[in-house]
Amino acid sequence: WKTLLRDRATGEVSGLVCTVRDITEQRELERAALEAAENERWRLGSELHDGAGGTLAGIDMMLSALGRRLDAGGGEAQELAQIQETLRTAMQELKGIARGLAPVDLEHAGLHEALRRMLEQVEAASGLRCRLHGDPVPFTLLGAGDSTQLYRIVQEAVTNVARHGRARGVDIHLRYDERWIELRIEDDGMGFDPATEPEGQGLRLMRYRARLVAGRLQIERRAVGGMRVVCRVPTRAGVFDIVPAGSP
């Protein structure tokens, strides 16, 4: 915070008082809480995939074995086939939920691969044309924690486009150098004016995630229609530790 000091007689500025509050600990606590929530999502996603998913797969195999013993032309075989079809639909829905909770192993697969898989799912589910541009970011420049926050920012932005943007397509551009990583999400929908329309919970959460990784988030309407969301975060190489004065 800053406050100007003025001379009472002349009104001229005579000084400046600045107040600074160190929020490092608060920011670390917020980040730890969000990471804990992400870890819980991973746990639930893994349990759904490996537990309930595995059980349903076992039931499907038993039904297949039973079908081979039944008369292929009988009504029982047709009814069994319908049950299997319903079961397999449920299995696909369960896999989709599990992928949403635990999209990929960001530490091993990387942000680029995670985004590619997510966009494939969005395109298949909504019909929205999704394209990813750019090259994978080396893990030495971006860790799993920061990758998760960037992934969730893109996921929220693309979900908003698919649900509310009335767009035909969305493009995600991933660029990086030694100091910065930039994600740019552009769509060709109706768009809105960020200066006049209140932000929803999704946009506020996107800004919050960007702040947790010391990033900058910019949301604007494109001149040709649709919206542009740009998030820039420093790489590991671009972040320097702050050493207190007098420390060795």
XYZ file of N, CA and C in Angstrom:
744
model
N 0.847 -1.184 0.000
C 0.000 0.000 0.000
C 0.886 1.238 0.000
N 0.442 2.304 -0.623
C 1.212 3.545 -0.620
C 0.279 4.716 -0.345
N 0.791 5.676 0.413
C 0.029 6.866 0.778
C 0.896 8.095 0.555
N 0.350 9.077 -0.136
C 1.084 10.316 -0.378
C 0.976 11.232 0.834
N 2.076 11.896 1.160
C 2.104 12.916 2.213
C 2.118 14.280 1.534
N 1.180 15.145 1.914
C 1.084 16.465 1.293
C 1.266 17.571 2.335
N 1.844 18.658 1.889
C 1.985 19.846 2.723
C 0.601 20.474 2.901
N 0.183 20.686 4.145
C -1.161 21.201 4.395
C -1.358 22.602 3.833
N -0.293 23.374 3.816
C -0.421 24.761 3.359
C -0.468 24.856 1.841
N 0.411 24.098 1.161
C 0.514 24.235 -0.296
C -0.159 23.098 -1.055
N -0.392 21.979 -0.368
C -0.970 20.830 -1.055
C 0.029 20.046 -1.867
N 1.293 20.455 -1.859
C 2.314 19.761 -2.628
C 2.713 18.467 -1.928
N 3.094 17.494 -2.755
C 3.544 16.205 -2.220
C 4.902 16.377 -1.561
N 4.978 15.964 -0.300
C 6.231 16.096 0.436
C 6.857 14.756 0.790
N 6.136 13.691 0.551
C 6.698 12.391 0.887
C 5.763 11.254 0.485
N 6.214 10.047 0.742
C 5.454 8.850 0.390
C 5.666 7.801 1.462
N 4.568 7.299 1.989
C 4.631 6.229 2.990
C 4.198 4.927 2.317
N 5.036 3.915 2.384
C 4.747 2.609 1.778
C 4.653 1.546 2.869
N 3.656 0.697 2.746
C 3.479 -0.414 3.681
C 3.488 -1.706 2.882
N 4.316 -2.640 3.293
C 4.450 -3.916 2.600
C 4.142 -5.050 3.567
N 3.330 -5.997 3.134
C 3.026 -7.177 3.955
C 3.521 -8.422 3.235
N 4.346 -9.190 3.903
C 4.878 -10.418 3.313
C 3.802 -11.501 3.384
N 3.321 -11.933 2.212
C 2.254 -12.947 2.172
C 2.804 -14.292 1.692
N 4.121 -14.471 1.770
C 4.720 -15.714 1.299
C 4.123 -16.929 2.007
N 4.029 -16.841 3.347
C 3.501 -17.977 4.101
C 2.048 -18.243 3.737
N 1.237 -17.180 3.606
C -0.168 -17.356 3.224
C -0.273 -17.999 1.857
N 0.560 -17.533 0.911
C 0.518 -18.090 -0.435
C 0.922 -19.565 -0.433
N 1.911 -19.917 0.373
C 2.338 -21.311 0.452
C 1.243 -22.190 1.058
N 0.534 -21.664 2.062
C -0.564 -22.425 2.659
C -1.690 -22.636 1.648
N -2.010 -21.580 0.877
C -3.047 -21.714 -0.146
C -2.644 -22.742 -1.190
N -1.378 -22.690 -1.577
C -0.899 -23.624 -2.591
C -0.929 -25.053 -2.062
N -0.535 -25.222 -0.792
C -0.555 -26.563 -0.202
C -1.979 -27.110 -0.131
N -2.946 -26.228 0.203
C -4.340 -26.669 0.268
C -4.844 -27.095 -1.101
N -4.482 -26.331 -2.144
C -4.930 -26.683 -3.487
C -4.266 -27.973 -3.957
N -2.995 -28.154 -3.622
C -2.308 -29.386 -4.002
C -2.905 -30.587 -3.275
N -3.314 -30.382 -2.024
C -3.955 -31.475 -1.286
C -5.262 -31.876 -1.964
N -6.011 -30.867 -2.430
C -7.255 -31.164 -3.138
C -6.971 -31.911 -4.440
N -5.910 -31.517 -5.142
C -5.545 -32.207 -6.383
C -5.138 -33.645 -6.101
N -4.400 -33.855 -5.018
C -3.990 -35.214 -4.659
C -5.200 -36.088 -4.350
N -6.211 -35.487 -3.707
C -7.427 -36.249 -3.402
C -8.177 -36.599 -4.686
N -8.184 -35.674 -5.651
C -8.802 -35.969 -6.942
C -8.090 -37.140 -7.605
N -6.741 -37.137 -7.540
C -5.973 -38.242 -8.115
C -6.328 -39.563 -7.440
N -6.454 -39.520 -6.098
C -6.756 -40.749 -5.374
C -8.125 -41.286 -5.790
N -9.118 -40.414 -5.845
C -10.455 -40.844 -6.229
C -10.480 -41.348 -7.669
N -9.778 -40.639 -8.557
C -9.740 -41.069 -9.948
C -9.091 -42.433 -10.103
N -8.012 -42.648 -9.368
C -7.326 -43.945 -9.449
C -8.186 -45.065 -8.893
N -8.892 -44.781 -7.789
C -9.751 -45.812 -7.209
C -10.910 -46.155 -8.138
N -11.469 -45.145 -8.788
C -12.549 -45.413 -9.742
C -12.048 -46.260 -10.908
N -10.868 -45.892 -11.416
C -10.336 -46.600 -12.589
C -9.916 -48.019 -12.243
N -9.142 -48.145 -11.159
C -8.577 -49.462 -10.825
C -9.553 -50.331 -10.027
N -10.408 -49.702 -9.200
C -11.323 -50.464 -8.371
C -12.626 -50.790 -9.081
N -13.517 -49.792 -9.158
C -14.821 -50.011 -9.793
C -14.669 -50.361 -11.264
N -13.718 -49.725 -11.950
C -13.503 -50.034 -13.364
C -13.074 -51.467 -13.586
N -12.175 -51.946 -12.722
C -11.727 -53.326 -12.835
C -12.841 -54.320 -12.538
N -13.695 -53.985 -11.567
C -14.814 -54.869 -11.239
C -15.791 -54.979 -12.409
N -16.117 -53.838 -13.025
C -17.022 -53.843 -14.171
C -16.421 -54.614 -15.347
N -15.118 -54.469 -15.542
C -14.463 -55.218 -16.619
C -14.556 -56.719 -16.366
N -14.413 -57.133 -15.109
C -14.551 -58.543 -14.775
C -15.958 -59.061 -15.036
N -16.967 -58.256 -14.703
C -18.357 -58.642 -14.976
C -18.576 -58.784 -16.475
N -17.996 -57.880 -17.259
C -18.137 -57.949 -18.716
C -17.554 -59.252 -19.262
N -16.408 -59.661 -18.727
C -15.800 -60.916 -19.187
C -16.656 -62.120 -18.817
N -17.251 -62.094 -17.618
C -18.111 -63.208 -17.211
C -19.362 -63.283 -18.079
N -19.920 -62.111 -18.426
C -21.090 -62.097 -19.302
C -20.741 -62.611 -20.694
N -19.544 -62.290 -21.159
C -19.114 -62.795 -22.471
C -18.997 -64.311 -22.455
N -18.422 -64.839 -21.380
C -18.304 -66.294 -21.262
C -19.685 -66.949 -21.196
N -20.622 -66.321 -20.469
C -21.983 -66.864 -20.371
C -22.676 -66.815 -21.735
N -22.434 -65.730 -22.488
C -23.048 -65.602 -23.806
C -22.617 -66.691 -24.754
N -21.372 -67.119 -24.651
C -20.882 -68.179 -25.548
C -21.540 -69.516 -25.253
N -22.052 -69.713 -24.030
C -22.693 -70.979 -23.667
C -24.179 -70.991 -23.985
N -24.733 -69.806 -24.238
C -26.157 -69.733 -24.554
C -26.400 -69.951 -26.041
N -27.603 -70.328 -26.355
C -28.001 -70.489 -27.754
C -27.983 -69.127 -28.418
N -27.176 -68.981 -29.469
C -27.016 -67.683 -30.130
C -28.323 -67.148 -30.668
N -29.254 -68.033 -31.036
C -30.513 -67.564 -31.606
C -31.604 -67.341 -30.587
N -31.362 -67.656 -29.336
C -32.398 -67.532 -28.324
C -32.562 -66.106 -27.818
N -33.706 -65.874 -27.153
C -33.988 -64.551 -26.607
C -33.056 -64.187 -25.479
N -32.602 -65.228 -24.724
C -31.703 -64.958 -23.614
C -30.393 -64.346 -24.098
N -29.877 -64.826 -25.241
C -28.621 -64.307 -25.773
C -28.763 -62.843 -26.192
N -29.897 -62.499 -26.792
C -30.117 -61.107 -27.189
C -30.242 -60.192 -25.978
N -30.942 -60.691 -24.952
C -31.082 -59.892 -23.728
C -29.731 -59.687 -23.062
N -28.908 -60.743 -23.068
C -27.568 -60.650 -22.496
C -26.716 -59.647 -23.262
N -26.845 -59.642 -24.580
C -26.085 -58.699 -25.393
C -26.476 -57.262 -25.061
N -27.746 -57.005 -24.809
C -28.201 -55.667 -24.431
C -27.640 -55.254 -23.071
N -27.599 -56.225 -22.160
C -27.026 -55.935 -20.831
C -25.549 -55.574 -20.969
N -24.826 -56.324 -21.799
C -23.416 -56.030 -22.010
C -23.204 -54.649 -22.626
N -24.063 -54.285 -23.564
C -23.942 -52.975 -24.201
C -24.148 -51.856 -23.179
N -25.137 -52.032 -22.308
C -25.375 -51.043 -21.253
C -24.194 -50.975 -20.291
N -23.659 -52.162 -19.952
C -22.518 -52.213 -19.055
C -21.305 -51.511 -19.650
N -21.039 -51.709 -20.922
C -19.885 -51.089 -21.564
C -20.055 -49.579 -21.678
N -21.284 -49.127 -21.869
C -21.538 -47.680 -21.854
C -21.218 -47.098 -20.487
N -21.633 -47.805 -19.435
C -21.332 -47.356 -18.071
C -19.829 -47.346 -17.818
N -19.116 -48.329 -18.364
C -17.664 -48.388 -18.193
C -16.991 -47.197 -18.857
N -17.462 -46.811 -20.050
C -16.890 -45.654 -20.734
C -17.156 -44.372 -19.958
N -18.354 -44.251 -19.391
C -18.671 -43.067 -18.593
C -17.796 -43.015 -17.344
N -17.582 -44.170 -16.727
C -16.733 -44.226 -15.539
C -15.297 -43.847 -15.882
N -14.798 -44.321 -17.013
C -13.440 -43.961 -17.427
C -13.317 -42.468 -17.665
N -14.366 -41.865 -18.237
C -14.340 -40.422 -18.465
C -14.272 -39.648 -17.165
N -15.034 -40.094 -16.155
C -14.990 -39.437 -14.850
C -13.620 -39.607 -14.218
N -13.051 -40.800 -14.314
C -11.735 -41.062 -13.729
C -10.658 -40.220 -14.398
N -10.744 -40.079 -15.732
C -9.754 -39.246 -16.435
C -9.879 -37.783 -16.035
N -11.111 -37.330 -15.794
C -11.299 -35.957 -15.379
C -10.702 -35.675 -14.010
N -10.781 -36.659 -13.113
C -10.213 -36.492 -11.781
C -8.700 -36.649 -11.788
N -8.201 -37.580 -12.574
C -6.757 -37.832 -12.659
C -6.385 -37.912 -14.129
N -6.215 -36.750 -14.804
C -6.057 -36.742 -16.263
C -4.876 -37.548 -16.775
N -3.689 -37.241 -16.317
C -2.495 -37.999 -16.689
C -1.458 -37.781 -15.616
N -0.408 -38.557 -15.665
C 0.719 -38.341 -14.767
C 1.562 -37.218 -15.359
N 1.334 -35.989 -14.863
C 2.002 -34.827 -15.445
C 3.521 -34.913 -15.312
N 3.992 -35.550 -14.255
C 5.431 -35.611 -14.046
C 6.111 -36.448 -15.115
N 5.422 -37.485 -15.628
C 6.033 -38.368 -16.616
C 5.536 -38.080 -18.031
N 4.227 -37.855 -18.186
C 3.690 -37.620 -19.526
C 3.901 -36.188 -19.978
N 3.890 -35.234 -19.034
C 4.122 -33.849 -19.391
C 2.847 -33.087 -19.684
N 2.947 -31.743 -19.603
C 1.790 -30.887 -19.807
C 1.239 -30.995 -21.222
N 2.107 -31.051 -22.219
C 1.665 -31.095 -23.615
C 0.799 -32.323 -23.868
N 1.236 -33.469 -23.410
C 0.484 -34.710 -23.612
C -0.831 -34.679 -22.845
N -0.814 -34.098 -21.631
C -2.037 -33.995 -20.848
C -3.060 -33.132 -21.564
N -2.617 -32.011 -22.118
C -3.530 -31.129 -22.846
C -4.066 -31.810 -24.095
N -3.207 -32.554 -24.798
C -3.646 -33.235 -26.017
C -4.769 -34.220 -25.711
N -4.613 -35.009 -24.653
C -5.634 -35.985 -24.297
C -6.924 -35.300 -23.845
N -6.779 -34.238 -23.079
C -7.959 -33.522 -22.612
C -8.746 -32.928 -23.774
N -8.049 -32.345 -24.744
C -8.722 -31.752 -25.898
C -9.404 -32.814 -26.751
N -8.800 -33.992 -26.852
C -9.453 -35.088 -27.576
C -10.781 -35.454 -26.915
N -10.802 -35.500 -25.595
C -12.029 -35.836 -24.878
C -13.085 -34.757 -25.059
N -12.672 -33.487 -24.983
C -13.630 -32.390 -25.157
C -14.210 -32.413 -26.561
N -13.364 -32.647 -27.552
C -13.818 -32.669 -28.943
C -14.812 -33.804 -29.165
N -14.505 -34.979 -28.595
C -15.398 -36.125 -28.770
C -16.730 -35.913 -28.061
N -16.708 -35.248 -26.899
C -17.926 -35.088 -26.105
C -18.800 -33.937 -26.587
N -18.176 -32.855 -27.065
C -18.948 -31.647 -27.379
C -19.013 -31.319 -28.862
N -18.121 -31.902 -29.673
C -18.074 -31.552 -31.086
C -17.302 -30.283 -31.357
N -16.783 -29.636 -30.319
C -15.979 -28.431 -30.481
C -14.619 -28.797 -31.072
N -14.228 -28.149 -32.165
C -12.927 -28.420 -32.774
C -11.833 -27.864 -31.869
N -10.935 -28.727 -31.444
C -9.867 -28.338 -30.516
C -8.506 -28.626 -31.152
N -7.642 -27.625 -31.167
C -6.309 -27.804 -31.741
C -5.250 -27.307 -30.764
N -4.190 -28.094 -30.657
C -3.068 -27.756 -29.780
C -1.851 -27.442 -30.635
N -1.242 -26.291 -30.388
C -0.064 -25.858 -31.135
C 1.116 -25.719 -30.170
N 2.299 -26.013 -30.680
C 3.493 -25.854 -29.853
C 4.130 -27.182 -29.518
N 5.264 -27.100 -28.856
C 6.058 -28.279 -28.520
C 5.999 -28.562 -27.033
N 6.287 -29.812 -26.622
C 6.315 -30.150 -25.199
C 7.343 -29.306 -24.448
N 6.991 -28.937 -23.226
C 7.882 -28.156 -22.373
C 8.769 -29.117 -21.587
N 10.094 -28.943 -21.623
C 10.973 -29.823 -20.839
C 10.616 -29.769 -19.361
N 10.649 -30.931 -18.709
C 10.276 -30.994 -17.301
C 11.224 -30.184 -16.428
N 12.451 -29.943 -16.926
C 13.403 -29.147 -16.157
C 12.946 -27.700 -16.025
N 12.059 -27.243 -16.910
C 11.579 -25.862 -16.863
C 10.263 -25.718 -16.119
N 9.501 -26.807 -15.998
C 8.178 -26.725 -15.387
C 7.896 -28.001 -14.621
N 7.723 -27.888 -13.311
C 7.488 -29.050 -12.486
C 6.041 -29.520 -12.539
N 5.771 -30.639 -11.877
C 4.434 -31.237 -11.909
C 3.403 -30.342 -11.241
N 3.778 -29.673 -10.139
C 2.830 -28.806 -9.449
C 2.353 -27.660 -10.312
N 3.293 -26.944 -10.943
C 2.926 -25.841 -11.828
C 2.194 -26.356 -13.067
N 2.598 -27.518 -13.567
C 1.914 -28.105 -14.727
C 0.450 -28.373 -14.410
N 0.166 -28.836 -13.194
C -1.206 -29.114 -12.808
C -2.047 -27.845 -12.816
N -1.490 -26.742 -12.287
C -2.248 -25.486 -12.276
C -2.515 -24.993 -13.694
N -1.535 -25.087 -14.571
C -1.736 -24.664 -15.958
C -2.758 -25.563 -16.660
N -2.689 -26.847 -16.395
C -3.653 -27.780 -16.985
C -5.073 -27.402 -16.568
N -5.276 -27.106 -15.288
C -6.611 -26.773 -14.802
C -7.088 -25.433 -15.369
N -6.180 -24.497 -15.598
C -6.565 -23.222 -16.206
C -7.091 -23.454 -17.617
N -6.364 -24.251 -18.403
C -6.814 -24.552 -19.770
C -8.115 -25.335 -19.733
N -8.223 -26.287 -18.828
C -9.443 -27.099 -18.721
C -10.652 -26.219 -18.438
N -10.510 -25.270 -17.521
C -11.619 -24.376 -17.185
C -11.974 -23.488 -18.370
N -10.949 -22.953 -19.044
C -11.195 -22.069 -20.181
C -11.901 -22.811 -21.316
N -11.429 -24.008 -21.640
C -12.020 -24.775 -22.736
C -13.437 -25.226 -22.374
N -13.644 -25.599 -21.121
C -14.982 -25.991 -20.678
C -15.962 -24.829 -20.803
N -15.514 -23.620 -20.434
C -16.370 -22.441 -20.574
C -16.732 -22.190 -22.039
N -15.751 -22.371 -22.928
C -16.009 -22.175 -24.362
C -17.036 -23.193 -24.853
N -16.848 -24.447 -24.458
C -17.752 -25.510 -24.923
C -19.173 -25.310 -24.411
N -19.316 -24.801 -23.194
C -20.640 -24.678 -22.588
C -21.349 -23.378 -22.959
N -20.584 -22.269 -22.985
C -21.230 -20.964 -23.085
C -20.788 -20.118 -24.278
N -19.692 -20.484 -24.919
C -19.128 -19.590 -25.923
C -19.791 -19.614 -27.281
N -20.615 -20.663 -27.559
C -21.223 -20.829 -28.879
C -20.144 -20.761 -29.972
N -19.040 -21.435 -29.718
C -17.908 -21.409 -30.649
C -17.880 -22.681 -31.480
N -17.228 -22.566 -32.625
C -16.996 -23.744 -33.466
C -15.665 -24.405 -33.139
N -14.708 -23.602 -32.690
C -13.398 -24.167 -32.427
C -12.625 -23.361 -31.395
N -11.613 -23.991 -30.844
C -10.719 -23.343 -29.880
C -9.298 -23.801 -30.180
N -8.352 -22.873 -30.085
C -6.939 -23.156 -30.338
C -6.144 -22.853 -29.080
N -5.270 -23.780 -28.717
C -4.384 -23.603 -27.562
C -2.955 -23.559 -28.069
N -2.268 -22.471 -27.754
C -0.874 -22.290 -28.173
C 0.021 -22.389 -26.941
N 1.000 -23.274 -26.996
C 1.942 -23.471 -25.894
C 3.330 -23.057 -26.376
N 3.881 -21.994 -25.754
C 5.203 -21.496 -26.121
C 6.054 -21.333 -24.868
N 7.354 -21.409 -25.045
C 8.230 -21.247 -23.885
C 9.623 -20.827 -24.330
N 10.347 -20.208 -23.391
C 11.779 -19.987 -23.531
C 12.394 -20.284 -22.172
N 13.597 -19.821 -21.932
C 14.263 -20.137 -20.669
C 13.616 -19.448 -19.473
N 12.896 -18.334 -19.709
C 12.360 -17.543 -18.597
C 10.853 -17.677 -18.422
N 10.108 -17.857 -19.519
C 8.656 -17.829 -19.432
C 8.027 -18.984 -20.188
N 6.874 -19.410 -19.691
C 6.013 -20.353 -20.405
C 4.677 -19.650 -20.621
N 4.214 -19.663 -21.846
C 2.972 -18.958 -22.177
C 1.954 -19.916 -22.763
N 0.736 -19.843 -22.241
C -0.405 -20.575 -22.777
C -1.416 -19.549 -23.284
N -1.820 -19.703 -24.527
C -2.808 -18.799 -25.105
C -3.991 -19.619 -25.621
N -5.175 -19.315 -25.119
C -6.395 -20.028 -25.519
C -7.279 -19.047 -26.288
N -7.602 -19.360 -27.528
C -8.411 -18.477 -28.367
C -9.587 -19.260 -28.946
N -10.763 -18.644 -28.928
C -11.942 -19.287 -29.516
C -12.615 -18.332 -30.487
N -13.528 -18.852 -31.291
C -14.230 -18.054 -32.293
C -15.706 -17.883 -31.954
N -16.019 -17.875 -30.650
C -17.409 -17.760 -30.228
C -17.887 -16.318 -30.107
N -18.926 -16.130 -29.273
C -19.530 -14.808 -29.111
C -18.657 -13.885 -28.267
N -18.053 -14.404 -27.242
C -17.228 -13.592 -26.372
C -18.047 -12.719 -25.435
N -17.351 -11.983 -24.577
C -17.992 -11.048 -23.653
C -16.986 -9.955 -23.314
N -17.463 -8.902 -22.694
C -16.603 -7.783 -22.335
C -16.170 -7.938 -20.882
N -14.912 -8.278 -20.615
C -14.467 -8.477 -19.224
C -14.576 -7.213 -18.386
N -14.588 -6.040 -19.041
C -14.631 -4.783 -18.288
C -16.020 -4.488 -17.731
N -17.049 -5.032 -18.348
C -18.418 -4.706 -17.929
C -19.171 -5.885 -17.327
N -18.789 -7.103 -17.668
C -19.508 -8.263 -17.155
C -18.776 -8.861 -15.950
N -19.500 -9.177 -14.888
C -18.844 -9.739 -13.696
C -18.258 -11.115 -13.977
N -17.130 -11.381 -13.342
C -16.473 -12.665 -13.534
C -17.164 -13.745 -12.707
N -17.305 -14.915 -13.301
C -17.873 -16.043 -12.599
C -16.829 -16.750 -11.757
N -17.281 -17.792 -11.071
C -16.391 -18.543 -10.198
C -15.243 -19.171 -10.978
N -15.526 -19.624 -12.213
C -14.481 -20.262 -13.012
C -13.343 -19.325 -13.333
N -13.654 -18.096 -13.746
C -12.604 -17.126 -14.079
C -11.828 -16.715 -12.833
N -12.524 -16.563 -11.726
C -11.813 -16.200 -10.490
C -10.855 -17.301 -10.066
N -11.273 -18.556 -10.248
C -10.392 -19.667 -9.895
C -9.195 -19.724 -10.839
N -9.389 -19.399 -12.107
C -8.271 -19.355 -13.049
C -7.247 -18.311 -12.612
N -7.716 -17.136 -12.215
C -6.785 -16.093 -11.740
C -6.067 -16.545 -10.475
N -6.791 -17.216 -9.605
C -6.201 -17.693 -8.362
C -5.101 -18.714 -8.637
N -5.366 -19.629 -9.560
C -4.357 -20.636 -9.904
C -3.126 -19.971 -10.521
N -3.348 -18.962 -11.357
C -2.218 -18.265 -11.978
C -1.367 -17.576 -10.910
N -2.002 -16.969 -9.913
C -1.245 -16.296 -8.858
C -0.417 -17.281 -8.051
N -0.945 -18.484 -7.846
C -0.217 -19.473 -7.055
C 1.107 -19.865 -7.698
N 1.198 -19.769 -9.017
C 2.446 -20.129 -9.707
C 3.165 -18.873 -10.188
N 2.865 -17.728 -9.515
C 3.518 -16.449 -9.834
C 3.297 -16.050 -11.288
N 2.131 -16.414 -11.826
C 1.850 -16.150 -13.232
C 1.007 -14.911 -13.440
N 0.827 -14.571 -14.703
C 0.001 -13.437 -15.108
C -1.107 -13.957 -16.022
N -2.327 -13.610 -15.710
C -3.471 -14.057 -16.506
C -4.154 -12.847 -17.126
N -4.362 -12.904 -18.414
C -5.016 -11.816 -19.143
C -6.197 -12.389 -19.922
N -7.362 -11.752 -19.778
C -8.567 -12.187 -20.468
C -9.102 -11.008 -21.271
N -9.293 -11.193 -22.568
C -9.745 -10.097 -23.411
C -10.582 -10.630 -24.564
N -11.398 -9.737 -25.118
C -12.198 -10.078 -26.292
C -11.363 -9.866 -27.547
N -11.421 -10.816 -28.464
C -10.687 -10.695 -29.719
C -11.416 -9.763 -30.681
N -10.642 -9.058 -31.519
C -11.236 -8.139 -32.482
C -12.075 -8.879 -33.514
N -11.712 -10.128 -33.822
C -12.423 -10.910 -34.843
C -13.521 -11.765 -34.237
N -13.769 -11.624 -32.931
C -14.803 -12.413 -32.269
C -14.211 -13.467 -31.356
N -14.954 -13.802 -30.319
C -14.459 -14.782 -29.375
C -13.578 -14.150 -28.314
N -12.949 -15.003 -27.536
C -12.132 -14.548 -26.415
C -10.704 -15.051 -26.548
N -9.819 -14.351 -25.828
C -8.416 -14.764 -25.738
C -8.024 -14.771 -24.262
N -7.507 -15.911 -23.800
C -6.993 -16.039 -22.440
C -5.503 -16.350 -22.545
N -4.689 -15.519 -21.914
C -3.242 -15.700 -21.957
C -2.722 -15.846 -20.531
N -1.979 -16.901 -20.294
C -1.366 -17.120 -18.984
C 0.141 -17.294 -19.176
N 0.910 -16.467 -18.484
C 2.374 -16.547 -18.549
C 2.903 -16.831 -17.151
N 3.738 -17.844 -17.042
C 4.331 -18.194 -15.748
C 5.839 -18.303 -15.915
N 6.591 -17.943 -14.888
C 8.047 -18.076 -14.972
C 8.462 -19.539 -14.914
N 9.503 -19.875 -15.644
C 10.049 -21.229 -15.588
C 10.891 -21.385 -14.332
N 11.325 -22.602 -14.103
C 12.222 -22.826 -12.967
C 13.507 -22.025 -13.121
N 13.959 -21.893 -14.354
C 15.185 -21.135 -14.605
C 14.965 -19.648 -14.433
N 13.710 -19.190 -14.521
C 13.425 -17.764 -14.426
C 13.085 -17.308 -13.027
N 13.078 -18.217 -12.043
C 12.758 -17.874 -10.667
C 14.040 -17.895 -9.843
N 14.244 -16.843 -9.101
C 15.437 -16.742 -8.269
C 15.019 -16.659 -6.806
N 15.770 -17.333 -5.966
C 15.488 -17.277 -4.537
C 15.863 -15.890 -3.984
N 15.013 -15.364 -3.097
C 15.296 -14.092 -2.461
C 16.063 -14.361 -1.165
N 17.273 -13.804 -1.070
C 18.116 -14.011 0.102
C 18.048 -12.762 0.979
N 17.660 -12.870 2.244
C 17.592 -11.694 3.112
C 18.946 -11.014 3.237
N 18.914 -9.701 3.423
C 20.151 -8.942 3.563
C 20.908 -9.428 4.778
N 22.205 -9.553 4.648
C 23.045 -9.982 5.748
C 23.236 -11.492 5.813
N 22.496 -12.248 4.964
C 22.658 -13.705 4.959
C 23.944 -14.056 4.265
N 24.599 -15.159 4.621
C 25.843 -15.562 3.942
C 25.576 -16.030 2.544
